[in-house]
Short mmCIF file of C-alpha atoms in Angstrom, two decimals:
data_model
loop_
_atom_site.label_atom_id
_atom_site.label_comp_id
_atom_site.label_asym_id
_atom_site.label_seq_id
_atom_site.Cartn_x
_atom_site.Cartn_y
_atom_site.Cartn_z
CA UNK A 138 180.20 -31.29 52.51
CA UNK A 139 181.91 -29.20 54.50
CA UNK A 140 183.33 -25.29 53.35
CA UNK A 141 185.32 -23.13 54.84
CA UNK A 142 184.91 -19.77 52.82
CA UNK A 143 188.46 -17.67 53.27
CA UNK A 144 187.52 -13.76 52.55
CA UNK A 145 189.53 -11.05 52.56
CA UNK A 146 186.92 -8.05 55.04
CA UNK A 147 186.13 -5.48 54.09
CA UNK A 148 187.49 -2.10 52.88
CA UNK A 149 188.15 -0.42 56.76
CA UNK A 150 186.68 -2.65 58.74
CA UNK A 151 188.96 -3.19 61.45
CA UNK A 152 186.13 -5.91 62.20
CA UNK A 153 186.71 -9.52 62.19
CA UNK A 154 182.73 -9.04 59.88
CA UNK A 155 182.68 -10.33 56.71
CA UNK A 156 181.43 -8.62 53.79
CA UNK A 157 177.57 -8.82 52.81
CA UNK A 158 179.08 -10.84 49.90
CA UNK A 159 180.71 -13.69 51.68
CA UNK A 160 178.05 -14.40 54.02
CA UNK A 161 175.92 -14.34 50.53
CA UNK A 162 177.73 -17.06 49.88
CA UNK A 163 177.53 -18.25 52.41
CA UNK A 164 173.98 -19.01 52.87
CA UNK A 165 173.63 -20.35 49.29
CA UNK A 166 175.97 -23.53 50.52
CA UNK A 167 174.01 -23.52 53.00
CA UNK A 168 170.63 -24.12 51.49
CA UNK A 169 172.26 -26.81 49.13
CA UNK A 170 172.75 -28.79 52.49
CA UNK A 171 176.13 -28.18 52.88
CA UNK A 172 178.11 -27.35 56.47
CA UNK A 173 179.75 -23.71 56.03
CA UNK A 174 182.24 -21.01 58.39
CA UNK A 175 183.79 -18.66 57.34
CA UNK A 176 187.69 -16.77 58.10
CA UNK A 177 188.27 -12.81 57.22
CA UNK A 178 191.51 -12.12 56.95
CA UNK A 179 193.19 -8.65 56.53
CA UNK A 180 196.14 -6.95 55.64
CA UNK A 181 198.43 -5.73 58.54
CA UNK A 182 198.95 -2.24 57.01
CA UNK A 183 194.87 -1.14 57.00
CA UNK A 184 194.65 -2.75 60.35
CA UNK A 185 197.51 -0.89 61.93
CA UNK A 186 196.92 1.64 63.92
CA UNK A 187 199.45 4.87 63.14
CA UNK A 188 201.87 4.34 65.64
CA UNK A 189 202.29 0.69 64.44
CA UNK A 190 202.44 2.19 61.39
CA UNK A 191 205.73 4.89 62.06
CA UNK A 192 207.75 2.47 63.46
CA UNK A 193 206.98 -0.16 60.83
CA UNK A 194 208.34 1.99 58.09
CA UNK A 195 211.20 2.35 60.52
CA UNK A 196 212.13 -1.25 60.54
CA UNK A 197 209.92 -2.52 62.70
CA UNK A 198 208.81 -5.59 60.82
CA UNK A 199 208.97 -8.22 63.67
CA UNK A 200 205.00 -6.15 64.51
CA UNK A 201 203.51 -7.15 61.14
CA UNK A 202 205.30 -10.50 61.94
CA UNK A 203 202.90 -11.17 65.53
CA UNK A 204 200.04 -10.10 63.49
CA UNK A 205 200.45 -12.34 60.83
CA UNK A 206 201.10 -15.57 63.84
CA UNK A 207 197.91 -14.39 65.18
CA UNK A 208 196.05 -14.13 62.34
CA UNK A 209 197.11 -17.86 61.03
CA UNK A 210 196.74 -18.87 64.89
CA UNK A 211 193.03 -18.41 64.32
CA UNK A 212 192.59 -20.31 61.49
CA UNK A 213 194.84 -23.06 62.88
CA UNK A 214 192.28 -23.68 65.29
CA UNK A 215 189.35 -22.64 63.44
CA UNK A 216 190.00 -25.92 60.48
CA UNK A 217 191.27 -28.34 62.99
CA UNK A 218 188.06 -27.51 65.18
CA UNK A 219 185.51 -27.86 61.70
CA UNK A 220 187.84 -29.86 59.73
CA UNK A 221 186.79 -29.01 55.74
CA UNK A 222 186.35 -31.32 53.19
CA UNK A 223 187.01 -27.98 51.08
CA UNK A 224 188.53 -24.94 51.34
CA UNK A 225 187.34 -22.34 48.98
CA UNK A 226 189.05 -18.78 48.88
CA UNK A 227 185.92 -15.85 47.50
CA UNK A 228 189.09 -13.40 46.57
CA UNK A 229 192.42 -13.93 46.75
CA UNK A 230 193.47 -10.32 46.37
CA UNK A 231 195.71 -9.28 49.90
CA UNK A 232 195.77 -12.58 50.59
CA UNK A 233 199.36 -13.87 52.80
CA UNK A 234 201.49 -16.63 51.68
CA UNK A 235 201.62 -17.79 55.32
CA UNK A 236 197.67 -18.91 55.05
CA UNK A 237 197.82 -20.90 51.92
CA UNK A 238 201.31 -22.73 52.76
CA UNK A 239 198.91 -23.39 55.92
CA UNK A 240 195.90 -24.59 54.04
CA UNK A 241 197.70 -26.69 51.37
CA UNK A 242 196.89 -29.70 52.29
CA UNK A 243 193.12 -28.98 52.45
CA UNK A 244 191.81 -29.42 48.95
CA UNK A 245 190.93 -25.92 47.59
CA UNK A 246 188.91 -23.84 45.49
CA UNK A 247 190.67 -20.02 44.05
CA UNK A 248 187.90 -18.20 43.00
CA UNK A 249 189.28 -15.36 41.42
CA UNK A 250 188.13 -11.70 41.91
CA UNK A 251 190.44 -9.49 39.32
CA UNK A 252 192.62 -10.62 36.59
CA UNK A 253 195.69 -12.42 37.19
CA UNK A 254 197.57 -11.03 34.57
CA UNK A 255 197.44 -6.84 36.56
CA UNK A 256 197.90 -8.46 39.23
CA UNK A 257 200.58 -11.10 39.25
CA UNK A 258 201.51 -12.14 42.54
CA UNK A 259 197.83 -13.71 42.28
CA UNK A 260 200.15 -16.52 41.00
CA UNK A 261 201.82 -17.79 43.50
CA UNK A 262 198.38 -19.23 45.19
CA UNK A 263 197.78 -21.23 41.96
CA UNK A 264 200.11 -23.86 42.52
CA UNK A 265 198.87 -24.46 45.70
CA UNK A 266 195.42 -24.64 44.51
CA UNK A 267 192.91 -27.95 43.09
CA UNK A 268 190.42 -26.43 40.66
CA UNK A 269 190.15 -22.25 39.87
CA UNK A 270 186.96 -20.96 38.62
CA UNK A 271 188.33 -16.92 36.68
CA UNK A 272 186.86 -13.58 36.59
CA UNK A 273 188.63 -12.72 33.71
CA UNK A 274 187.92 -14.72 30.59
CA UNK A 275 191.16 -14.27 29.66
CA UNK A 276 193.08 -15.63 32.09
CA UNK A 277 191.58 -19.01 31.23
CA UNK A 278 193.90 -20.42 28.23
CA UNK A 279 195.93 -18.33 29.72
CA UNK A 280 196.76 -20.41 33.26
CA UNK A 281 195.81 -23.75 31.26
CA UNK A 282 198.87 -23.07 29.05
CA UNK A 283 201.29 -23.10 32.64
CA UNK A 284 199.62 -25.24 34.94
CA UNK A 285 197.42 -28.67 34.92
CA UNK A 286 193.99 -27.27 36.31
CA UNK A 287 190.37 -28.07 36.29
CA UNK A 288 190.13 -23.82 35.01
CA UNK A 289 186.26 -22.10 34.29
CA UNK A 290 185.27 -19.09 33.53
CA UNK A 291 182.12 -17.73 35.83
CA UNK A 292 181.76 -14.27 36.33
CA UNK A 293 180.89 -12.28 39.92
CA UNK A 294 177.29 -11.43 39.52
CA UNK A 295 175.79 -9.79 41.71
CA UNK A 296 174.21 -9.73 45.83
CA UNK A 297 170.66 -9.58 44.85
CA UNK A 298 170.53 -8.88 48.30
CA UNK A 299 171.81 -5.88 47.58
CA UNK A 300 171.36 -4.41 44.38
CA UNK A 301 167.76 -4.97 43.75
CA UNK A 302 164.58 -2.35 42.16
CA UNK A 303 162.84 -0.10 43.35
CA UNK A 304 161.27 3.18 42.60
CA UNK A 305 162.81 6.11 42.67
CA UNK A 306 163.14 9.51 41.10
CA UNK A 307 165.56 9.93 39.33
CA UNK A 308 166.25 12.23 39.64
CA UNK A 309 170.73 11.69 38.88
CA UNK A 310 171.39 12.79 35.15
CA UNK A 311 174.66 10.74 35.04
CA UNK A 312 176.69 8.15 37.53
CA UNK A 313 180.18 6.87 37.68
CA UNK A 314 181.71 5.13 40.29
CA UNK A 315 185.02 4.18 40.00
CA UNK A 316 189.03 4.81 40.30
CA UNK A 317 190.55 7.19 38.80
CA UNK A 318 192.40 5.26 36.79
CA UNK A 319 193.63 7.84 32.69
CA UNK A 320 191.17 6.39 30.27
CA UNK A 321 188.51 7.23 32.37
CA UNK A 322 189.98 10.77 33.54
CA UNK A 323 190.33 11.57 30.65
CA UNK A 324 186.45 10.95 29.42
CA UNK A 325 184.97 11.45 32.02
CA UNK A 326 186.74 15.40 31.83
CA UNK A 327 184.95 15.78 28.80
CA UNK A 328 181.71 14.22 29.62
CA UNK A 329 181.46 17.51 32.59
CA UNK A 330 182.48 19.69 30.51
CA UNK A 331 179.53 18.73 29.07
CA UNK A 332 177.81 18.41 32.40
CA UNK A 333 177.97 22.38 33.26
CA UNK A 334 177.23 23.37 30.11
CA UNK A 335 173.35 21.33 29.73
CA UNK A 336 173.15 21.96 33.50
CA UNK A 337 174.00 18.46 33.94
CA UNK A 338 173.18 16.58 37.20
CA UNK A 339 176.56 14.87 37.82
CA UNK A 340 177.91 12.80 40.34
CA UNK A 341 181.53 10.47 39.71
CA UNK A 342 181.87 8.74 43.36
CA UNK A 343 184.85 7.76 44.43
CA UNK A 344 188.17 8.44 46.06
CA UNK A 345 189.78 10.28 43.17
CA UNK A 346 192.62 11.81 45.18
CA UNK A 347 194.16 11.61 49.23
CA UNK A 348 191.79 13.90 50.41
CA UNK A 349 194.06 13.41 53.68
CA UNK A 350 196.43 16.29 51.45
CA UNK A 351 194.05 19.79 51.68
CA UNK A 352 196.83 19.99 48.23
CA UNK A 353 195.47 17.73 46.12
CA UNK A 354 192.78 18.69 45.98
CA UNK A 355 193.74 21.80 44.59
CA UNK A 356 196.23 20.52 42.44
CA UNK A 357 192.88 17.58 40.88
CA UNK A 358 190.51 21.01 41.12
CA UNK A 359 193.70 23.24 38.31
CA UNK A 360 194.80 19.17 36.42
CA UNK A 361 191.04 18.58 35.75
CA UNK A 362 188.22 21.72 36.41
CA UNK A 363 185.74 20.56 34.91
CA UNK A 364 185.64 16.54 36.76
CA UNK A 365 186.12 18.55 40.09
CA UNK A 366 182.96 20.14 39.85
CA UNK A 367 180.96 17.12 40.30
CA UNK A 368 183.02 14.38 42.27
CA UNK A 369 182.27 13.85 46.01
CA UNK A 370 185.98 11.85 46.98
CA UNK A 371 185.12 9.37 50.00
CA UNK A 372 184.81 5.56 50.17
CA UNK A 373 181.14 4.21 49.09
CA UNK A 374 179.49 1.19 50.82
CA UNK A 375 177.60 -1.23 48.74
CA UNK A 376 174.57 -0.07 49.61
CA UNK A 377 175.09 3.60 48.74
CA UNK A 378 176.41 3.17 45.21
CA UNK A 379 172.77 0.99 45.09
CA UNK A 380 170.97 3.98 46.16
CA UNK A 381 172.86 6.14 43.14
CA UNK A 382 172.01 3.65 40.81
CA UNK A 383 168.99 3.47 41.27
CA UNK A 384 168.32 8.05 41.40
CA UNK A 385 170.40 7.75 38.03
CA UNK A 386 168.90 7.91 34.19
CA UNK A 387 172.16 6.70 33.05
CA UNK A 388 174.56 5.03 34.83
CA UNK A 389 178.46 5.13 33.70
CA UNK A 390 179.99 2.16 33.37
CA UNK A 391 183.77 3.00 32.34
CA UNK A 392 185.80 -1.03 31.68
CA UNK A 393 189.61 -0.18 32.77
CA UNK A 394 191.45 -1.46 29.45
CA UNK A 395 193.07 -4.92 30.92
CA UNK A 396 189.53 -6.39 31.72
CA UNK A 397 187.87 -7.65 28.36
CA UNK A 398 185.16 -8.79 30.81
CA UNK A 399 182.23 -7.87 32.19
CA UNK A 400 183.06 -6.46 35.97
CA UNK A 401 180.51 -7.01 38.27
CA UNK A 402 179.20 -3.19 37.80
CA UNK A 403 177.54 -4.40 35.63
CA UNK A 404 175.71 -6.88 36.94
CA UNK A 405 174.83 -4.84 40.12
CA UNK A 406 173.77 -1.80 37.51
CA UNK A 407 170.74 -3.63 35.59
CA UNK A 408 169.78 -5.77 39.67
CA UNK A 409 168.67 -2.01 40.42
CA UNK A 410 166.78 -2.85 36.96
CA UNK A 411 168.56 0.81 35.67
CA UNK A 412 170.08 1.85 32.57
CA UNK A 413 173.79 1.71 31.70
CA UNK A 414 176.20 2.84 29.56
CA UNK A 415 179.10 0.77 28.88
CA UNK A 416 182.29 0.62 27.17
CA UNK A 417 182.58 -1.31 23.73
CA UNK A 418 185.19 -4.83 24.05
CA UNK A 419 183.89 -5.85 26.34
CA UNK A 420 182.66 -9.89 26.25
CA UNK A 421 179.50 -11.03 27.73
CA UNK A 422 180.16 -14.51 27.33
CA UNK A 423 176.75 -15.15 26.44
CA UNK A 424 175.70 -13.68 29.76
CA UNK A 425 174.32 -10.73 28.91
CA UNK A 426 173.01 -9.68 25.01
CA UNK A 427 174.96 -6.40 25.15
CA UNK A 428 173.02 -5.16 22.28
CA UNK A 429 169.14 -5.22 24.58
CA UNK A 430 170.60 -5.53 28.47
CA UNK A 431 172.29 -2.42 28.35
CA UNK A 432 174.26 0.82 25.61
CA UNK A 433 177.26 0.58 24.84
CA UNK A 434 179.41 3.79 22.77
CA UNK A 435 182.72 3.59 20.80
CA UNK A 436 184.27 6.30 21.65
CA UNK A 437 184.19 9.65 23.33
CA UNK A 438 182.04 11.80 20.29
CA UNK A 439 179.60 8.88 20.10
CA UNK A 440 179.21 8.74 24.29
CA UNK A 441 178.48 12.11 24.38
CA UNK A 442 175.66 11.00 21.52
CA UNK A 443 174.09 8.54 23.31
CA UNK A 444 173.85 10.25 26.75
CA UNK A 445 172.15 13.13 25.24
CA UNK A 446 170.18 10.44 23.19
CA UNK A 447 169.00 9.05 26.35
CA UNK A 448 168.65 11.21 28.43
CA UNK A 449 165.82 12.50 26.06
CA UNK A 450 163.85 9.03 26.14
CA UNK A 451 163.09 7.84 30.08
CA UNK A 452 161.17 5.19 28.15
CA UNK A 453 163.28 3.34 26.08
CA UNK A 454 165.90 4.07 28.77
CA UNK A 455 163.27 1.74 30.23
CA UNK A 456 163.07 -0.98 27.44
CA UNK A 457 166.65 -1.69 28.09
CA UNK A 458 166.48 -1.65 31.66
CA UNK A 459 164.18 -3.81 32.53
CA UNK A 460 165.62 -6.56 29.87
CA UNK A 461 168.61 -6.42 31.81
CA UNK A 462 167.27 -7.00 34.95
CA UNK A 463 165.43 -10.49 33.77
CA UNK A 464 168.89 -11.30 32.71
CA UNK A 465 170.96 -11.22 35.54
CA UNK A 466 168.08 -12.28 37.41
CA UNK A 467 168.14 -16.15 34.91
CA UNK A 468 171.58 -15.97 35.85
CA UNK A 469 173.83 -14.07 36.83
CA UNK A 470 172.74 -13.67 40.89
CA UNK A 471 175.56 -15.12 43.50
CA UNK A 472 172.95 -17.96 43.98
CA UNK A 473 172.95 -18.72 40.69
CA UNK A 474 176.78 -18.50 40.60
CA UNK A 475 177.25 -20.23 43.04
CA UNK A 476 175.09 -22.92 42.27
CA UNK A 477 176.66 -23.21 38.41
CA UNK A 478 179.57 -23.60 39.94
CA UNK A 479 178.88 -26.54 42.54
CA UNK A 480 176.15 -28.26 40.25
#
C-alpha cells in the first residue's frame, strides 16, 4: 500500500520538515512493508512575516489566498507523482478546508489528536473521511450518533525514540509542563506556595504569559506571586521535556476539564521511567493500570499530601515508575499504536 501522511509542521518551525512523531510513524509503516510519503502543512498567520501579518490585518486577504494556493499545488504535485492508495491525516488542527476538499477523492483515515467537542472546527472534515481514530474516548459515541463511519478509540501513545529512560540525578522535586488553564493555575499557585515554605525545587514550564509585552510578566507576578517564582515562560521542545521528566522526582499531570482520556504526556512521562501524579477522573480503557502505573489525586488537599509523601519515599516512586514504563512499552509506543491501527 502507498500511504501519504499529512501532518502539521512543528510549532515555530517555518521549514517543511515534519515532526519527529510524523517521521517515526512513517518509519513504522515502512517497516510493515508499505510505501510512505509525508506532506506537511503550515498556517499563514504563523508562517508569514511581521510585515505580511500587518498587511493582512488591514485587509490584504489575498496574501493568505496565495499562500494556500502554493500549498495546495505542492500537495497536488506529490499526489500526482506518488499516487497514494490512502491518505492519513495525523492531526487536522490547523488544516485548511481547501486541502481536505482536494484529497476527498482518496480514501482518508483521520487520526484525531484532540477532542471534537473541544475543537468543533474538526467536524467539518468528517464528511470527507472514510475512517476515524479518536484521541478522546467520549468522541467515539458522539461521532457514531452523527456519522455512519468506522470510528475507534486509540490513544496517541509516546514516541519511544525521544522519551526513554536515562539514569539521571533527580534534582527537580516537582515539574509541570503545560498551558495556563484556570484549573491548573489555581492548583499550581497553592502548590508553589507550599514549595516556597518547604524549599522544594519546582519547575513550571510553558508559555504562561505573552513575553512580547513586558508588562504581562508583572501582571502575572502580581496576580500569582507564588506560581510566578517557578515559571520558566518559554516554548520547550520535545527533547527538553524528556530531559525534564528524567530529572524530576514528581511529574505533575493535570488534565484539562474537557478531557477524560489519557493525554500524550501520561505516556511520555512513563516512557522515561519517571513517576507521575495525575488527577482523578481519567479513564485508561485498558492501556494503563491507574492504580499501579502512576499515582492519582482527588483534590488540592489530597495532592499536597501525596507530594509530601512521595518526596520522602524514593523506592515507592521507583516501583510505580517501573510499572508505568513496562505498561507503556508493552502497548503504548508509536510503533505499537500504529501496528494496532493497521492490524
